[in-house]
Amino acid sequence: TLFLDEIDHLNLGVQAKVLRAIEYGEIRPLGAKEGRHVDVRIIVATNKNLTDEVSAGRFLSDLYLRINTFEIGLPPLREHREAIPRIARAIIRELAERDHRKPSAFTPRSLKLLMQYEYPGNIRELRNILHNAMVSSKGTQVDVEAFPKKLLAGVDLEKSDAPLDYERSKAEFECKYLIRLVRKAEGNMTEAAKLSGLDRSHLYRMLRRHDLTVEGILKGS
């Protein structure tokens, strides 16, 4: 299986060679006089509309027809904003582990700001923003001051944008409740269970569902 990312960036000459490999199952290594048979499955990715690229003469129509056998459309990050906090925390943990440092926590304002940005560069742009914020942040928390100015443009952090979707509203309430409960119990989950009337095991499952940890809550995540 050969994965070709951003296939729209290939020039027409290389596109023709890829088309030949797909059609005839043959490639010719550089400098070789004869072709070599290959048994390969091609998977490609692009963030452009290839039909527009074909119309503009930048992409071979025959190659487009060959690769467009089964299409999976992935929605941009801005279309599932409710997942951004969970994705951001996962990225921060990964970056911190790579750089051999403790993961930074997010302030509520910083998470709200991350959820309002449009992300024309999708997950790669989010990763870059978080890496820069983690490096430039002072202390153990990432606040809005660590983000580039483009995130703040036209954003009102004080404006209420409470969702009307029931499941999302329920999830947000549950998340805030858990944070308040753990802080009230000062991290003692036995005490938290008494205060809430819920089993400790159930509370831990709720924490995992919202990608929260007792330590992270106490630190201000």
Tab-separated table of C-alpha atoms in Angstrom:
chain	number	residue	atom	x	y	z
A	1	THR	CA	0.000	0.000	0.000
A	2	LEU	CA	1.404	3.378	-1.047
A	3	PHE	CA	0.008	6.536	0.579
A	4	LEU	CA	0.449	9.756	-1.409
A	5	ASP	CA	-0.313	12.821	0.701
A	6	GLU	CA	-1.275	16.106	-1.022
A	7	ILE	CA	-1.360	14.433	-4.421
A	8	ASP	CA	-2.495	17.712	-5.992
A	9	HIS	CA	1.074	19.001	-5.504
A	10	LEU	CA	2.497	16.530	-8.072
A	11	ASN	CA	3.406	18.067	-11.417
A	12	LEU	CA	1.737	16.716	-14.554
A	13	GLY	CA	4.765	14.639	-15.526
A	14	VAL	CA	4.829	12.763	-12.228
A	15	GLN	CA	1.046	12.391	-12.355
A	16	ALA	CA	1.401	10.620	-15.717
A	17	LYS	CA	3.907	8.180	-14.185
A	18	VAL	CA	1.595	7.456	-11.270
A	19	LEU	CA	-1.239	6.865	-13.749
A	20	ARG	CA	0.874	4.379	-15.694
A	21	ALA	CA	1.790	2.518	-12.514
A	22	ILE	CA	-1.895	2.240	-11.586
A	23	GLU	CA	-3.103	1.261	-15.078
A	24	TYR	CA	-0.398	-1.238	-16.023
A	25	GLY	CA	1.032	-2.213	-12.631
A	26	GLU	CA	4.491	-1.281	-13.861
A	27	ILE	CA	7.199	1.184	-12.926
A	28	ARG	CA	10.580	1.936	-14.453
A	29	PRO	CA	13.298	2.615	-11.878
A	30	LEU	CA	15.582	5.548	-12.579
A	31	GLY	CA	18.244	4.504	-15.096
A	32	ALA	CA	16.615	1.155	-15.897
A	33	LYS	CA	15.866	0.084	-19.481
A	34	GLU	CA	13.003	-2.202	-18.592
A	35	GLY	CA	9.952	-1.806	-16.431
A	36	ARG	CA	9.302	-3.683	-13.211
A	37	HIS	CA	5.954	-5.190	-12.257
A	38	VAL	CA	4.488	-3.964	-8.966
A	39	ASP	CA	1.416	-5.045	-7.052
A	40	VAL	CA	0.398	-1.914	-5.186
A	41	ARG	CA	-2.695	-0.307	-3.734
A	42	ILE	CA	-2.750	3.493	-3.941
A	43	ILE	CA	-4.298	5.675	-1.224
A	44	VAL	CA	-4.171	9.425	-1.737
A	45	ALA	CA	-5.082	12.514	0.266
A	46	THR	CA	-5.702	16.122	-0.669
A	47	ASN	CA	-7.287	19.202	0.866
A	48	LYS	CA	-8.327	20.571	-2.531
A	49	ASN	CA	-11.288	19.844	-4.792
A	50	LEU	CA	-9.692	17.703	-7.498
A	51	THR	CA	-12.543	18.284	-9.952
A	52	ASP	CA	-11.672	21.997	-9.827
A	53	GLU	CA	-7.997	21.113	-10.326
A	54	VAL	CA	-8.910	19.018	-13.381
A	55	SER	CA	-10.969	21.887	-14.824
A	56	ALA	CA	-8.044	24.249	-14.298
A	57	GLY	CA	-5.688	21.878	-16.126
A	58	ARG	CA	-3.539	21.238	-13.072
A	59	PHE	CA	-4.572	17.616	-12.585
A	60	LEU	CA	-4.930	14.803	-15.124
A	61	SER	CA	-8.538	13.793	-15.589
A	62	ASP	CA	-7.563	10.153	-16.285
A	63	LEU	CA	-5.614	9.978	-13.018
A	64	TYR	CA	-8.523	11.517	-11.137
A	65	LEU	CA	-10.882	8.873	-12.521
A	66	ARG	CA	-8.445	6.121	-11.509
A	67	ILE	CA	-7.945	7.253	-7.924
A	68	ASN	CA	-11.539	8.284	-7.251
A	69	THR	CA	-12.720	4.729	-6.647
A	70	PHE	CA	-13.728	5.194	-3.012
A	71	GLU	CA	-13.771	8.588	-1.339
A	72	ILE	CA	-13.725	9.379	2.375
A	73	GLY	CA	-14.467	12.990	3.242
A	74	LEU	CA	-12.977	14.284	6.493
A	75	PRO	CA	-14.663	17.392	7.922
A	76	PRO	CA	-12.399	20.330	8.784
A	77	LEU	CA	-11.538	20.947	12.418
A	78	ARG	CA	-13.878	23.953	12.614
A	79	GLU	CA	-16.871	21.664	11.979
A	80	HIS	CA	-16.352	19.647	15.181
A	81	ARG	CA	-15.220	22.292	17.646
A	82	GLU	CA	-16.446	20.306	20.641
A	83	ALA	CA	-13.526	17.895	20.086
A	84	ILE	CA	-10.864	20.629	20.074
A	85	PRO	CA	-10.168	20.619	23.862
A	86	ARG	CA	-9.663	16.846	23.847
A	87	ILE	CA	-7.442	17.016	20.754
A	88	ALA	CA	-5.472	19.955	22.175
A	89	ARG	CA	-4.750	18.125	25.444
A	90	ALA	CA	-3.600	15.042	23.547
A	91	ILE	CA	-1.261	17.129	21.381
A	92	ILE	CA	0.175	18.939	24.406
A	93	ARG	CA	0.891	15.615	26.133
A	94	GLU	CA	2.591	14.287	23.002
A	95	LEU	CA	4.709	17.420	22.544
A	96	ALA	CA	5.674	17.485	26.215
A	97	GLU	CA	6.764	13.847	26.126
A	98	ARG	CA	8.832	14.493	23.003
A	99	ASP	CA	10.508	17.545	24.561
A	100	HIS	CA	10.992	15.823	27.946
A	101	ARG	CA	8.953	18.325	29.908
A	102	LYS	CA	5.758	18.357	31.935
A	103	PRO	CA	2.601	18.980	29.895
A	104	SER	CA	1.103	22.435	30.247
A	105	ALA	CA	-2.469	22.929	31.417
A	106	PHE	CA	-5.018	25.139	29.677
A	107	THR	CA	-6.889	27.981	31.299
A	108	PRO	CA	-10.637	28.085	30.562
A	109	ARG	CA	-10.102	31.243	28.460
A	110	SER	CA	-7.454	29.571	26.323
A	111	LEU	CA	-9.682	26.573	25.586
A	112	LYS	CA	-12.550	28.884	24.671
A	113	LEU	CA	-10.288	30.783	22.289
A	114	LEU	CA	-9.052	27.577	20.653
A	115	MET	CA	-12.658	26.544	20.013
A	116	GLN	CA	-13.510	29.814	18.259
A	117	TYR	CA	-10.696	29.910	15.691
A	118	GLU	CA	-11.396	28.734	12.111
A	119	TYR	CA	-8.179	26.691	11.512
A	120	PRO	CA	-7.672	27.029	7.758
A	121	GLY	CA	-4.661	24.740	8.225
A	122	ASN	CA	-6.689	22.195	10.244
A	123	ILE	CA	-4.899	19.877	12.692
A	124	ARG	CA	-1.411	20.836	11.503
A	125	GLU	CA	-2.104	24.470	12.284
A	126	LEU	CA	-3.512	23.580	15.716
A	127	ARG	CA	-0.403	21.533	16.471
A	128	ASN	CA	1.885	24.393	15.457
A	129	ILE	CA	-0.099	26.891	17.551
A	130	LEU	CA	0.087	24.637	20.602
A	131	HIS	CA	3.791	23.960	20.202
A	132	ASN	CA	4.561	27.682	20.044
A	133	ALA	CA	2.255	28.359	23.002
A	134	MET	CA	3.861	25.651	25.119
A	135	VAL	CA	7.346	27.008	24.422
A	136	SER	CA	6.430	30.645	25.101
A	137	SER	CA	4.213	30.062	28.149
A	138	LYS	CA	5.487	31.061	31.557
A	139	GLY	CA	4.763	28.600	34.323
A	140	THR	CA	2.650	25.489	33.899
A	141	GLN	CA	-0.421	27.018	32.236
A	142	VAL	CA	-1.200	28.061	28.679
A	143	ASP	CA	-3.262	31.256	28.603
A	144	VAL	CA	-4.457	33.375	25.683
A	145	GLU	CA	-1.343	35.578	25.790
A	146	ALA	CA	0.692	32.624	24.492
A	147	PHE	CA	-1.368	32.359	21.288
A	148	PRO	CA	-0.670	34.285	18.057
A	149	LYS	CA	-2.611	37.503	17.497
A	150	LYS	CA	-4.562	35.985	14.601
A	151	LEU	CA	-6.534	33.905	17.109
A	152	LEU	CA	-7.654	37.005	18.972
A	153	ALA	CA	-8.828	38.914	15.892
A	154	GLY	CA	-12.546	39.630	16.161
A	155	VAL	CA	-13.033	37.296	19.136
A	156	ASP	CA	-14.978	38.307	22.227
A	157	LEU	CA	-13.940	35.993	25.047
A	158	GLU	CA	-16.605	37.419	27.336
A	159	LYS	CA	-19.465	36.785	24.942
A	160	SER	CA	-21.759	33.947	25.939
A	161	ASP	CA	-22.021	31.260	23.290
A	162	ALA	CA	-23.715	28.517	25.276
A	163	PRO	CA	-24.724	25.716	22.908
A	164	LEU	CA	-28.330	24.687	22.479
A	165	ASP	CA	-27.471	21.105	21.532
A	166	TYR	CA	-28.586	18.935	24.470
A	167	GLU	CA	-25.753	16.372	24.422
A	168	ARG	CA	-23.086	19.019	24.097
A	169	SER	CA	-24.647	21.124	26.860
A	170	LYS	CA	-24.849	18.056	29.093
A	171	ALA	CA	-21.202	17.204	28.425
A	172	GLU	CA	-20.058	20.749	29.220
A	173	PHE	CA	-22.052	20.789	32.457
A	174	GLU	CA	-20.646	17.397	33.472
A	175	CYS	CA	-17.102	18.546	32.761
A	176	LYS	CA	-17.499	21.724	34.825
A	177	TYR	CA	-19.166	19.747	37.626
A	178	LEU	CA	-16.261	17.289	37.796
A	179	ILE	CA	-13.711	20.090	37.977
A	180	ARG	CA	-15.638	21.818	40.769
A	181	LEU	CA	-16.148	18.527	42.641
A	182	VAL	CA	-12.488	17.453	42.517
A	183	ARG	CA	-11.306	20.877	43.642
A	184	LYS	CA	-13.851	20.927	46.471
A	185	ALA	CA	-12.593	17.507	47.613
A	186	GLU	CA	-8.980	18.702	47.166
A	187	GLY	CA	-8.266	15.696	44.977
A	188	ASN	CA	-9.514	13.122	47.480
A	189	MET	CA	-11.746	10.893	45.348
A	190	THR	CA	-13.229	9.136	48.373
A	191	GLU	CA	-14.406	12.513	49.629
A	192	ALA	CA	-15.589	13.416	46.112
A	193	ALA	CA	-17.671	10.247	46.033
A	194	LYS	CA	-19.289	11.194	49.359
A	195	LEU	CA	-20.035	14.732	48.187
A	196	SER	CA	-21.529	13.614	44.876
A	197	GLY	CA	-23.266	10.439	46.008
A	198	LEU	CA	-21.542	8.547	43.160
A	199	ASP	CA	-19.138	5.605	43.283
A	200	ARG	CA	-15.447	6.382	42.921
A	201	SER	CA	-15.241	4.025	39.917
A	202	HIS	CA	-18.049	5.939	38.230
A	203	LEU	CA	-16.307	9.253	38.878
A	204	TYR	CA	-13.083	7.921	37.360
A	205	ARG	CA	-14.992	6.775	34.269
A	206	MET	CA	-16.487	10.248	33.942
A	207	LEU	CA	-13.034	11.811	34.230
A	208	ARG	CA	-11.683	9.566	31.472
A	209	ARG	CA	-14.671	10.375	29.267
A	210	HIS	CA	-13.771	14.069	29.425
A	211	ASP	CA	-10.027	13.463	29.198
A	212	LEU	CA	-9.543	14.870	32.698
A	213	THR	CA	-7.209	13.820	35.512
A	214	VAL	CA	-7.277	14.695	39.212
A	215	GLU	CA	-3.750	16.057	38.970
A	216	GLY	CA	-4.587	18.139	35.920
A	217	ILE	CA	-7.682	19.643	37.572
A	218	LEU	CA	-5.756	20.621	40.684
A	219	LYS	CA	-3.114	22.259	38.495
A	220	GLY	CA	-5.761	24.248	36.672
A	221	SER	CA	-6.290	22.167	33.482
